[in-house]
Coordinates of C-alpha atoms and ligand atoms in Angstrom, one line a residue:
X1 CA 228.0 -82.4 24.4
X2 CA 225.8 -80.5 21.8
X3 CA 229.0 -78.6 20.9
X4 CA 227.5 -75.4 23.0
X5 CA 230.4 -73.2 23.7
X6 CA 228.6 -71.6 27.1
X7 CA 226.8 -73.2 30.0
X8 CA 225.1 -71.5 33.0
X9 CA 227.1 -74.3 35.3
X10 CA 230.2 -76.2 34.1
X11 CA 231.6 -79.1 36.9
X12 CA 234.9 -80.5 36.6
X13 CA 235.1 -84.3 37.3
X14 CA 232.3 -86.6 37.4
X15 CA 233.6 -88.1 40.3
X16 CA 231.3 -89.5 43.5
X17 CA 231.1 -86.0 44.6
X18 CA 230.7 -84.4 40.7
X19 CA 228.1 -86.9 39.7
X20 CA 225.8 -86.0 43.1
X21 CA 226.8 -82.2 41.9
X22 CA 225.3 -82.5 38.5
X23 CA 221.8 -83.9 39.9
X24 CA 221.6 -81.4 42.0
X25 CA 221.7 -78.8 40.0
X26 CA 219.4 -80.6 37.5
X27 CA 217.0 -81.7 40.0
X28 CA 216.2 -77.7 41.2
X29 CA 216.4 -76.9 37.3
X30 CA 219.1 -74.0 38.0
X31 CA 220.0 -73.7 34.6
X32 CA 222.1 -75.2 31.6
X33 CA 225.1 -77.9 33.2
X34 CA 227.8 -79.6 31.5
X35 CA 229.8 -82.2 33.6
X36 CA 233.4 -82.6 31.9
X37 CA 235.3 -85.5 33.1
X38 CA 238.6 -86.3 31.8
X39 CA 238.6 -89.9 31.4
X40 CA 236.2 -92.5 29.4
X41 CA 232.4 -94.0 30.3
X42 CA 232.4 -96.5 33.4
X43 CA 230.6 -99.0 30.4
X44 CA 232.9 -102.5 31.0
X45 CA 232.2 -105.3 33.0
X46 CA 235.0 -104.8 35.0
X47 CA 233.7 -101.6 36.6
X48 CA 229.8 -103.5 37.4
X49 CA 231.9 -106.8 38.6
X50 CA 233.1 -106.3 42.0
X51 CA 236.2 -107.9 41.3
X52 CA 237.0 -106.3 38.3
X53 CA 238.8 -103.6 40.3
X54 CA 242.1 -106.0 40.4
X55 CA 242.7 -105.0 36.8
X56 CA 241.3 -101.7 37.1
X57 CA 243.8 -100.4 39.5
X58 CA 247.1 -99.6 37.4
X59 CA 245.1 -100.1 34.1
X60 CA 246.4 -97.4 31.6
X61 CA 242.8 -95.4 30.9
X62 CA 241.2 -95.4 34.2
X63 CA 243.2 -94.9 36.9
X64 CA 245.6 -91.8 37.3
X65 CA 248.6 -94.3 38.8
X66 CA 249.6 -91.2 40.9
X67 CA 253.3 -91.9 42.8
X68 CA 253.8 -89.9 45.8
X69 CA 257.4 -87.9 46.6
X70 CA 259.7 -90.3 48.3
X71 CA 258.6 -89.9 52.3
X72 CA 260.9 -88.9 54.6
X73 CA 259.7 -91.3 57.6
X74 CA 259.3 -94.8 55.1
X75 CA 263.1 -94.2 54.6
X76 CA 262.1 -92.8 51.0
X77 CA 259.9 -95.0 49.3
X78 CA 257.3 -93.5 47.1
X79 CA 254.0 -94.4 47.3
X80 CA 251.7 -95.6 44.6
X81 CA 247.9 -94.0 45.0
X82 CA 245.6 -95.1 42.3
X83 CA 242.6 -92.7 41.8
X84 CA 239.9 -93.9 39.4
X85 CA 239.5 -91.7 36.0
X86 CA 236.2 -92.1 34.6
X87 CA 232.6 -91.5 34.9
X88 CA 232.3 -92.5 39.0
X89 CA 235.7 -91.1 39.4
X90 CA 237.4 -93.4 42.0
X91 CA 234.1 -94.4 43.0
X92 CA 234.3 -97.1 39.6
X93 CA 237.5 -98.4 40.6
X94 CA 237.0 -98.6 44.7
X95 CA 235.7 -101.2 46.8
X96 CA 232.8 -100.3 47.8
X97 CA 232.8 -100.3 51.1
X98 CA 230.3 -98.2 52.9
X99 CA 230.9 -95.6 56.3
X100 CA 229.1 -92.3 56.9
X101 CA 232.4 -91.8 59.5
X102 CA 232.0 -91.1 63.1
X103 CA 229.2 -88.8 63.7
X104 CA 231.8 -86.8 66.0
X105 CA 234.2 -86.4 63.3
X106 CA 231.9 -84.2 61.4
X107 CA 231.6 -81.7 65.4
X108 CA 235.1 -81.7 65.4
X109 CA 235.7 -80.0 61.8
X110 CA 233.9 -76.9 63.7
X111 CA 232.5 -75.4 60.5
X112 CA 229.0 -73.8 61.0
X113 CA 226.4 -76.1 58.9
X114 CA 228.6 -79.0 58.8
X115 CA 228.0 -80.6 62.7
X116 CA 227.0 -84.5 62.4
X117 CA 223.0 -83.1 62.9
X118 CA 223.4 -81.3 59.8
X119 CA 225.1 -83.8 57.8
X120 CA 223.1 -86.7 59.1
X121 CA 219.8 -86.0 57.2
X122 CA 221.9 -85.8 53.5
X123 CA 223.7 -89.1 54.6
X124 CA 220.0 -90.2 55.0
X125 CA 219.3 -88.6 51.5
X126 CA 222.6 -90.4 50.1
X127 CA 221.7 -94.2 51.1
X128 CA 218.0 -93.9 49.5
X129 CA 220.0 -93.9 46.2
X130 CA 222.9 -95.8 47.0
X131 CA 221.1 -98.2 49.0
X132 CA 224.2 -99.7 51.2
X133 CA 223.9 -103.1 52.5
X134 CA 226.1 -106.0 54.0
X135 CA 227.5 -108.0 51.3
X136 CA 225.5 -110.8 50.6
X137 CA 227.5 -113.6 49.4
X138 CA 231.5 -112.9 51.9
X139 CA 233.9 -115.9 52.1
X140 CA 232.7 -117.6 55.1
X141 CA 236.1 -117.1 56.8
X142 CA 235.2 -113.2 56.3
X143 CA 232.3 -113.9 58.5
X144 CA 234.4 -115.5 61.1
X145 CA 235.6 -111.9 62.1
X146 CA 232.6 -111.2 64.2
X147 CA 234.1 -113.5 66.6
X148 CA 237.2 -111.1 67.0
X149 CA 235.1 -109.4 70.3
X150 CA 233.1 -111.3 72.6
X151 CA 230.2 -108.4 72.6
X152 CA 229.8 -108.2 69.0
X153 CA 226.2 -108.6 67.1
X154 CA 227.5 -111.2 63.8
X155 CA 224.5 -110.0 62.3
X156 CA 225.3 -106.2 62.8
X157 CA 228.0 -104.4 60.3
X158 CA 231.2 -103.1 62.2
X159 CA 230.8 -99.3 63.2
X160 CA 233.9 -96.8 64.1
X161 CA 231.9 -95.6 66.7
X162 CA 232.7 -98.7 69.0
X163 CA 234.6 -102.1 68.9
X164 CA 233.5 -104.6 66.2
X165 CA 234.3 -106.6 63.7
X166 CA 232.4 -108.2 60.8
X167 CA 231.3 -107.6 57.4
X168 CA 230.9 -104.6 56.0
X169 CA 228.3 -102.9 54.3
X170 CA 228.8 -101.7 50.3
X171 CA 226.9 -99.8 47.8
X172 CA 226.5 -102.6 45.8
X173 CA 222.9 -104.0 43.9
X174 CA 222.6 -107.7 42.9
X175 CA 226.3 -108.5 43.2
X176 CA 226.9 -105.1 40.9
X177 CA 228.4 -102.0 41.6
X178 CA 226.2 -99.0 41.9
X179 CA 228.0 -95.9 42.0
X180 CA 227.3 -92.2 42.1
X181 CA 227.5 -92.6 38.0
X182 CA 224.5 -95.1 38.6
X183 CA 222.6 -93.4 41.2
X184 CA 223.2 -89.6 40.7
X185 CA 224.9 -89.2 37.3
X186 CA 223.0 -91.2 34.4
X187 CA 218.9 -89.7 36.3
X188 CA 220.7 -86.4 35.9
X189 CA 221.2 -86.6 32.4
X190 CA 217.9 -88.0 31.8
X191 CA 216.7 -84.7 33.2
X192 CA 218.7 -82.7 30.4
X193 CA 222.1 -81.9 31.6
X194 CA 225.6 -82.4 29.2
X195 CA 228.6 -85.1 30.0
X196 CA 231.6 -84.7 27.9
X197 CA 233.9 -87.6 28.4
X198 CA 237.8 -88.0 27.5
X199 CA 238.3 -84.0 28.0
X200 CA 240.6 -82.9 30.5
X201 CA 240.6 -79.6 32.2
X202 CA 243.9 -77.9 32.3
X203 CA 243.0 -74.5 33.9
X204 CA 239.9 -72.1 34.7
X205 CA 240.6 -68.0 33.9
X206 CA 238.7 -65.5 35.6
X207 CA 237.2 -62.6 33.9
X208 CA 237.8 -60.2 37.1
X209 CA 237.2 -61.0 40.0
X210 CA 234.4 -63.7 38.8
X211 CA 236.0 -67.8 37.6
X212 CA 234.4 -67.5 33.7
X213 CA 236.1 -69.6 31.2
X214 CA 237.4 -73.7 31.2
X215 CA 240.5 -74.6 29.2
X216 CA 241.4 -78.2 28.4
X217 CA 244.4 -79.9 27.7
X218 CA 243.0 -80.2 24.0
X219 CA 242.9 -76.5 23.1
X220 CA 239.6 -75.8 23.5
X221 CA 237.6 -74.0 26.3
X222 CA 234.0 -73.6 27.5
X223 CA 232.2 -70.8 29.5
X224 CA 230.7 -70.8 32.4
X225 CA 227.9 -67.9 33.1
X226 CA 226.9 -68.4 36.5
X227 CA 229.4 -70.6 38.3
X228 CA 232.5 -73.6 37.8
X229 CA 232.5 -76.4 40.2
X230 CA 235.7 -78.0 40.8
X231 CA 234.6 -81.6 41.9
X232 CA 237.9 -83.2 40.0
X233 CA 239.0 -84.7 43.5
X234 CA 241.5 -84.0 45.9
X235 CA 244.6 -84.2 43.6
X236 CA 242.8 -82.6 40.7
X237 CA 240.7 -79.9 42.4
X238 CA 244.0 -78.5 42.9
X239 CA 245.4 -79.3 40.4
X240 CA 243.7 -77.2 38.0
X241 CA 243.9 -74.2 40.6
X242 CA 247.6 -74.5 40.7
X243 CA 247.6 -74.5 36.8
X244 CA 245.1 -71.3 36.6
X245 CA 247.6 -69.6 38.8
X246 CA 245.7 -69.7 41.9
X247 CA 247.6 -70.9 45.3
X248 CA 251.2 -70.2 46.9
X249 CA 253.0 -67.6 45.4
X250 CA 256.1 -68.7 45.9
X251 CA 255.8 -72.1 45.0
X252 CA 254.3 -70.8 41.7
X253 CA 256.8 -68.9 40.8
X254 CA 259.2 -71.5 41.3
X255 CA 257.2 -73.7 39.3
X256 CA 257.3 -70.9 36.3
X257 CA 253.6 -69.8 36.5
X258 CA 252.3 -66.4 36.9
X259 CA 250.5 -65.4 40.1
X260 CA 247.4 -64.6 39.9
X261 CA 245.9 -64.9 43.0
X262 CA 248.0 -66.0 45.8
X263 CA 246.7 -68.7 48.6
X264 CA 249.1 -70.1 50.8
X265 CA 246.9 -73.3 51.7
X266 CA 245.9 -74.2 48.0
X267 CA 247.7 -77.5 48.7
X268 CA 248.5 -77.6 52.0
X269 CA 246.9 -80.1 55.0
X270 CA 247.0 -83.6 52.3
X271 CA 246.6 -85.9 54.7
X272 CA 245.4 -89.7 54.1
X273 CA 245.1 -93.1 56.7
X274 CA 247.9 -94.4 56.7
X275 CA 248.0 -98.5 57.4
X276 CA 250.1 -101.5 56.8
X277 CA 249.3 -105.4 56.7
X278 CA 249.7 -108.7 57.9
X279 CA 249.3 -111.9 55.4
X280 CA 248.0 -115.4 56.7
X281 CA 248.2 -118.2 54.1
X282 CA 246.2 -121.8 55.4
X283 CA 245.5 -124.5 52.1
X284 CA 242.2 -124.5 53.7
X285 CA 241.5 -121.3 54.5
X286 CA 240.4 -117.8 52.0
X287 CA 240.2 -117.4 48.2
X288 CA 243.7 -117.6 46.2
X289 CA 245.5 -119.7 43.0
X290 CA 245.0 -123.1 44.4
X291 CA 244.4 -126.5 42.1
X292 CA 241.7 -127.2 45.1
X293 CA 240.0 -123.8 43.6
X294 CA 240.2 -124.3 39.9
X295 CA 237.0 -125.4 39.5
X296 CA 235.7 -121.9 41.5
X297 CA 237.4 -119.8 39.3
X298 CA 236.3 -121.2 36.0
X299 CA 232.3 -120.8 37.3
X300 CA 233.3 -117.2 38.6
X301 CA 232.5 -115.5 35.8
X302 CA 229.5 -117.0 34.5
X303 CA 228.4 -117.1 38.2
X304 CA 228.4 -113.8 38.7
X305 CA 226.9 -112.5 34.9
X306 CA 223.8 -115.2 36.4
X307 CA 223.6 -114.8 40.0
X308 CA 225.6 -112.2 40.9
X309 CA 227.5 -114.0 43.1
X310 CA 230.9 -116.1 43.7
X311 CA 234.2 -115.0 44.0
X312 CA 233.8 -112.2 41.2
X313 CA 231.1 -110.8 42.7
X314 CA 233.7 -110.1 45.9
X315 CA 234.8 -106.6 46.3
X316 CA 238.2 -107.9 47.9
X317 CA 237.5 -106.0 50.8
X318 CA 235.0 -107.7 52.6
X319 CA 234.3 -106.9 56.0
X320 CA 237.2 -105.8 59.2
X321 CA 237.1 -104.0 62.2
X322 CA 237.2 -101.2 64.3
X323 CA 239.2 -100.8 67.8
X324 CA 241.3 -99.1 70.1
X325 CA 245.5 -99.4 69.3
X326 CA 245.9 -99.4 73.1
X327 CA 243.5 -101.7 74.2
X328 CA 241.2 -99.3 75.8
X329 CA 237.7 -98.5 76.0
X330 CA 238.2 -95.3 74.2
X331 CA 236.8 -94.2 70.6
X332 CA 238.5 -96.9 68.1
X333 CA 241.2 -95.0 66.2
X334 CA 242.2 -98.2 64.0
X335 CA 240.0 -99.6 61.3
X336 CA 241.6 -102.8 59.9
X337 CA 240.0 -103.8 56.3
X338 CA 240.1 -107.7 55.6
X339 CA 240.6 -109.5 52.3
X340 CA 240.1 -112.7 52.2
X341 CA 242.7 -113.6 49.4
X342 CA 246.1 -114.7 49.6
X343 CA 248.2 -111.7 48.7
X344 CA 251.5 -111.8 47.7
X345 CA 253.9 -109.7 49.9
X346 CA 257.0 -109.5 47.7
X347 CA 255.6 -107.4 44.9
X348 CA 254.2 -110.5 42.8
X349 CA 250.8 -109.8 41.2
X350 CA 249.8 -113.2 41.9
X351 CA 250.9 -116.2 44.3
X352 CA 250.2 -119.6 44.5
X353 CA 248.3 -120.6 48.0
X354 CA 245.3 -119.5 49.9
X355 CA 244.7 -117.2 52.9
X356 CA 243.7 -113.8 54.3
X357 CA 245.0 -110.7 54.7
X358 CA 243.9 -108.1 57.3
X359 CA 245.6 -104.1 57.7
X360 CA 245.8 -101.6 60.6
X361 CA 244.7 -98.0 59.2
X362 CA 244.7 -95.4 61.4
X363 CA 241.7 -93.5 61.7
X364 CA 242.8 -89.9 62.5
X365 CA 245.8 -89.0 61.5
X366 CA 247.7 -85.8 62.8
X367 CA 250.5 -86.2 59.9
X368 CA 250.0 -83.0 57.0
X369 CA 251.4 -83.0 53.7
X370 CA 251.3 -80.8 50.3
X371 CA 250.6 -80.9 46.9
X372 CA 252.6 -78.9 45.0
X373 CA 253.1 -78.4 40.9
X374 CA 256.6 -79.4 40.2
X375 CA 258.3 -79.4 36.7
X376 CA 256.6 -82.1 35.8
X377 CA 253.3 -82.2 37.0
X378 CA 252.3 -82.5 40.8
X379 CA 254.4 -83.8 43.3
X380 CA 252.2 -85.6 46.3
X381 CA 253.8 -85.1 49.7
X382 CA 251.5 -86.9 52.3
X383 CA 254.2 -86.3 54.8
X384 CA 253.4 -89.1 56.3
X385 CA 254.6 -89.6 60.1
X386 CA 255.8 -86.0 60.0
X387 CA 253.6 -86.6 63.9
X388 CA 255.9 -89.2 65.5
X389 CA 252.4 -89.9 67.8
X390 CA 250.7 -91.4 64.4
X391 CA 253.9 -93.7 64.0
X392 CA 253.2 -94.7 67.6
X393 CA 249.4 -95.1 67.5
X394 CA 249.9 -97.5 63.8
X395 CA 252.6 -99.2 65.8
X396 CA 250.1 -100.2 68.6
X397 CA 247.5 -101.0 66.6
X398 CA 249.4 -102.9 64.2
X399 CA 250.8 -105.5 67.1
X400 CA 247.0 -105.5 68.4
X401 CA 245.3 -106.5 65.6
X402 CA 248.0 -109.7 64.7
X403 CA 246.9 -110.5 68.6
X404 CA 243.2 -109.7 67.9
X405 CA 243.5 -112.1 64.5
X406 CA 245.1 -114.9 66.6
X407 CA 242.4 -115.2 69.2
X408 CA 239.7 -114.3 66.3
X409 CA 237.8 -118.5 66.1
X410 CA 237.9 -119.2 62.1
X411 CA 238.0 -122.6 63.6
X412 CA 238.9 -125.0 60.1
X413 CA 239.7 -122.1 58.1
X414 CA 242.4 -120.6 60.4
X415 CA 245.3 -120.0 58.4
X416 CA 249.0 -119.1 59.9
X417 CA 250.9 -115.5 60.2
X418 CA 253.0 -116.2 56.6
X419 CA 254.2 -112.5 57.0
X420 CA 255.8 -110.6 58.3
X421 CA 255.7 -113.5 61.0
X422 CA 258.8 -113.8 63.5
X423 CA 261.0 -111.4 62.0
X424 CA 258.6 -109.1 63.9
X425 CA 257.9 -109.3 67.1
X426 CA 259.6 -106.5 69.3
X427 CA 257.4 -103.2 69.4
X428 CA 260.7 -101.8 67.3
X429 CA 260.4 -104.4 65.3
X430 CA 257.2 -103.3 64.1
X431 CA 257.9 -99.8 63.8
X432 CA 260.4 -100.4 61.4
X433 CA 258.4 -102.9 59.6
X434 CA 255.4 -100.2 59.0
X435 CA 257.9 -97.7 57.9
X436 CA 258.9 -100.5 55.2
X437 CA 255.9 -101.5 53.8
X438 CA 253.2 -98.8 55.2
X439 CA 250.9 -97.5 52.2
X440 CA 247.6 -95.4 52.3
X441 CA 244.0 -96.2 52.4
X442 CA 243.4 -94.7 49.5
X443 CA 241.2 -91.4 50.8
X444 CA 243.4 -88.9 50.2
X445 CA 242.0 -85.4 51.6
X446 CA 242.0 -81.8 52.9
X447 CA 243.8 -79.7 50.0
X448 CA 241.1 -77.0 49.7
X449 CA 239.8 -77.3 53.4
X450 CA 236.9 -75.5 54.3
X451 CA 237.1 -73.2 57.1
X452 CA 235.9 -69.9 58.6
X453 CA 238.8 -68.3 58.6
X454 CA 240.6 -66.5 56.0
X455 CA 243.3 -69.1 55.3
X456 CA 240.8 -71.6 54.4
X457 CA 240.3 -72.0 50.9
X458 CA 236.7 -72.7 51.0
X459 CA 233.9 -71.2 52.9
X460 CA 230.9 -73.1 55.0
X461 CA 228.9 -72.6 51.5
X462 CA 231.8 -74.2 49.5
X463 CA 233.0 -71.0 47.4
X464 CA 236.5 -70.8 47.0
X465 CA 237.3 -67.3 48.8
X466 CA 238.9 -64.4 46.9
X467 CA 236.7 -66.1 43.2
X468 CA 233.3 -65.1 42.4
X469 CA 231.2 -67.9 40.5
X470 CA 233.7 -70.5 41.5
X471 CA 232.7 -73.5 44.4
X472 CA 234.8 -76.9 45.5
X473 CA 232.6 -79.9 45.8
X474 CA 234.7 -83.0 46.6
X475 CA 237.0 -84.9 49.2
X476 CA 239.6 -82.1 48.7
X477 CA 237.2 -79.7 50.9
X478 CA 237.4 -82.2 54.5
X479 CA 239.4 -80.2 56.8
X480 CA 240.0 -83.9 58.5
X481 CA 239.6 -87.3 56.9
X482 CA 236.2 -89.0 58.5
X483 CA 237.3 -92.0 60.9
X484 CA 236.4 -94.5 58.4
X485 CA 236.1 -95.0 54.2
X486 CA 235.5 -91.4 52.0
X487 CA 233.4 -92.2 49.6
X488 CA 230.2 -91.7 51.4
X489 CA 231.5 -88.8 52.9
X490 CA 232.5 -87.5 49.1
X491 CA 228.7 -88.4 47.7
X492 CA 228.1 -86.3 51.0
X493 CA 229.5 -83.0 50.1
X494 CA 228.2 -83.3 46.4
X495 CA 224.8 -83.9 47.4
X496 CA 224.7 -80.9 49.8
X497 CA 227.0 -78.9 47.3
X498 CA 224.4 -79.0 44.4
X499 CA 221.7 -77.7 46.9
X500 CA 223.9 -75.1 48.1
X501 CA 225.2 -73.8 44.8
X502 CA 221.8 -73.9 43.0
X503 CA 220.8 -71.6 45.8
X504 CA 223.6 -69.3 46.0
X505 CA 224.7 -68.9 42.7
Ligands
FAD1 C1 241.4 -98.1 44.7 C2 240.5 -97.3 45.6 C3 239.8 -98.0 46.5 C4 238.9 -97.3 47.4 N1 238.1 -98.0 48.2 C5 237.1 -97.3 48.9 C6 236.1 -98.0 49.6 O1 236.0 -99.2 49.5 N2 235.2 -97.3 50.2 C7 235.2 -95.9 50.3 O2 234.4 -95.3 51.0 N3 236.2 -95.2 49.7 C8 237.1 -95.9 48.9 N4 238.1 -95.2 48.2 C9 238.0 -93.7 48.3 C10 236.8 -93.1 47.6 O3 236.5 -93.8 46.4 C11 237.1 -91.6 47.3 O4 237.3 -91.0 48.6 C12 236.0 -90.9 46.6 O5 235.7 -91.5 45.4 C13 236.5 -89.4 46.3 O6 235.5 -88.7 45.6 P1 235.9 -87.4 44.9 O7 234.6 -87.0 44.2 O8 236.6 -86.5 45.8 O9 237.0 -87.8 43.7 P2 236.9 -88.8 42.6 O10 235.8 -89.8 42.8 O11 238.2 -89.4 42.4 O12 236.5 -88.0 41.3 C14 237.3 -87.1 40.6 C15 236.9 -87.1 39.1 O13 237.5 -86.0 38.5 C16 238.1 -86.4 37.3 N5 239.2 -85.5 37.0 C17 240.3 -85.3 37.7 N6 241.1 -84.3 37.1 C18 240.4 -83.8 36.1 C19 240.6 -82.8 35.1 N7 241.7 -82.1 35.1 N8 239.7 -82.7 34.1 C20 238.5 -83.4 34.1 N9 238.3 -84.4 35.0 C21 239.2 -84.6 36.0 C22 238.6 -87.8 37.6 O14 238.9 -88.6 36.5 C23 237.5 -88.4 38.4 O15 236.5 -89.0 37.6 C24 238.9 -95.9 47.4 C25 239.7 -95.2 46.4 C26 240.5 -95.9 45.5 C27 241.3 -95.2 44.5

């Protein structure tokens, strides 16, 4: 930062949407940007090694460690939702896994200029940067999976848009991650625009009716002539709205802010997949602490600074499938993601034994939650299960993806059900086992939808309504989670967001 107290352009967050923000403004030369992000440079190894995300997530500097409000339907346990907080955003701490989403999901959001035919082409314009391919080196049990369905192509990546199973494709290069920090962020600067790292916004004021001035945590504050973009992700994003007095009345009030401009669904429609596991453990079988190993895991990391491969260069994540809970030949609404680690399942960071472990997510949730500020910050509802029907659908397609793993040929490497195992088995059963242990994905969504109609926070051209000079660029803005992973999705938005504001502004 040269110190300049006034931009034409300030974004909030250099997240995967902020970072593809930033180069587009820079790239159609619309004026003077600083990108402030609140936590530090993605510089460590553990952010380029695939791996490396293991210690990431919880680590004290870069990730948020959100906790959810205790939810009503997982008899009131509290969630924990890592989001990554650094150059990248959660893009540096995520797996890597790489979906576009089901090109209907983007026809059924019925907002003018965002039908799959629109979004395709900057999905196109997206992978020329990130360049998304399989992974190159999975566990060889990880390829297995693509014997889960007799029809499936081994050699073709799993799609939500049928039945399949495999490995997945990732944004990675050479066994390294290449994130929107990589691909959009680090050109942009080279083109001339600002990054401040470690600063935090707290809240935006408006001079009239027009979004003018940023205020960190820190004191200080920064102008913004032509236009704020909030790209600080779905918690964030609304975050700093809530703090700048702009959402529910009510609930601002309670929470001892002033009103100054009140929208009811600043907040509302958090939604995220929900999902919950099943762990196989086999002494021949996935990665995990075993003496038979030792040798692996003292080569890892050299084998990956040299080849780029080995188990550091895994993601964790490495491949999983897509089907339908009932059985049918309908539209897969479960995604399962498979790790081929032993992971422990009471709690324990790390467990002796190898194995696999393999979720059901559901891919469209009906379930709607809030965020709200509270006296202590912001309280995450996701409501989860507030639909019985998504309760019934994850119950479904939990019990069919333990049958789908049992007939799925990993031959040798086949390990056995080490949990939950026989104290589930009843359809009851497993209902009540996903309300004990269900989690999130981790693609939390939809606080600032974008709409047409007056209640949504955010127009077609990503504005927020009601602000002059102020636009919404990030995961926040999905009136419904894509079938599949968000980052994609995220870059998505950015990329069309810095077209769109460099035109409009
Ligand atoms: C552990 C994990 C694993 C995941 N795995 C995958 C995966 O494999 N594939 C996939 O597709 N998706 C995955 N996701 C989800 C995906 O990464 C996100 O959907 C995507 O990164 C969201 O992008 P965003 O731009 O909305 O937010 P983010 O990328 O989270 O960016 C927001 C940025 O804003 C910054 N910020 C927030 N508040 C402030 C503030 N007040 N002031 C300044 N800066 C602020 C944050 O630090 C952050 O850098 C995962 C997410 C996590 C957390």
């Amino acid at each position: 930062m040269t110190g300049a107290s006034r931009y034409d352009f300030v974004v909030i967050g250099a997240g995967s949407a902020g970072c593809a923000v930033a180069a587009g403004l820079a790239e159609r030369e619309a004026g003077s940007v600083l990108v402030i992000e609140a936590g530090p440079s993605d510089r460590t190894p553990l952010v380029k090694m695939p791996f490396g995300l293991v210690w990431l997530m919880g680590s004290k500097h870069r990730d948020w460690r959100f906790t959810s409000t205790p939810q009503a339907n997982l008899n009131g346990r509290q969630l924990n939702i890592p989001r990554g907080r650094m150059l990248g955003g959660s893009g540096s701490i995520n797996s890597m896994v790489w979906f576009r989403g089901r090109a209907d999901d983007f026809d059924h959001w019925s907002v003018p200029g965002w039908d799959w035919a629109d979004v395709e082409p900057a999905f196109e314009e997206v992978e020329a940067r990130l360049t998304p391919d399989r992974l190159a080196t999975p566990h060889p049990v990880t390829e297995a999976l693509s014997t889960m369905f007799r029809a499936n192509d081994p050699l073709q990546s799993p799609s939500p848009e049928r039945e399949s199973a495999g490995v997945f494709r990732y944004n990675m290069r050479g066994g390294r991650r290449w994130s929107a920090a990589d691909a959009f962020l680090r050109p942009a600067m080279a083109r001339g625009i600002e990054v401040v790292t470690g600063r935090q916004v707290a809240r935006i004021a408006l001079a009239g009716d027009r979004a003018r001035t940023v205020h960190f945590t820190d004191g200080g504050s920064v102008e913004a002539t032509r236009g704020i973009v909030l790209s600080s992700g779905s918690f964030g994003s609304t975050e700093i709205l809530l703090n700048s007095g702009i959402g529910p009345a009510g609930d601002l009030r309670a929470a001892g802010r002033d009103v100054v401009l009140d929208r009811e669904e600043v907040g509302a429609n958090l939604h995220d997949h929900p999902g919950a596991g099943i762990h196989y453990q086999g002494s021949g079988s996935g990665y995990g602490l075993d003496l038979s190993l030792a040798h692996r895991w003292a080569a890892a990391p050299l084998r990956w600074l040299v080849q780029g491969k080995g188990i550091f260069a895994s993601p964790t994540v490495e491949g999983g499938a897509f089907f339908t809970a009932d059985g049918g030949d309908g539209p897969p609404d479960i995604q399962s993601h498979f790790i081929p680690f032993l992971i422990g399942w009471q709690g324990e960071r790390y467990i002796r034994g190898r194995g696999y472990f393999a979720d059901a997510t559901l891919c469209r949730p009906k379930s709607r939650g809030r965020l709200k500020l509270g006296k202590a910050g912001i309280e995450i509802d996701f409501g989860l299960f507030n639909d019985p029907s998504d309760l019934d659908t994850l119950t479904k397609g939990w019990l069919r993806l333990r049958a789908l793993m049992e007939a799925t040929d990993f031959g040798p490497m086949k390990a056995r059900e080490a949990f939950p195992s026989a104290a589930v088995t009843t359809e009851d059963e497993a209902r009540s086992y996903i309300r004990d242990r269900c989690g999130t994905a981790y693609h939390p969504v939809g606080t600032l939808r974008m709409g047409t109609d007056g209640g949504a926070p955010v127009t077609p051209r990503l504005k927020f309504r009601g602000v002059e000079g102020l636009w919404v660029a990030d995961a926040s803005i999905m009136p419904a989670v894509t079938s599949a992973n968000t980052n994609a999705p995220s870059m998505m938005i950015g990329h069309r967001a810095g077209r769109m504001i460099a035109a409009d502004a």
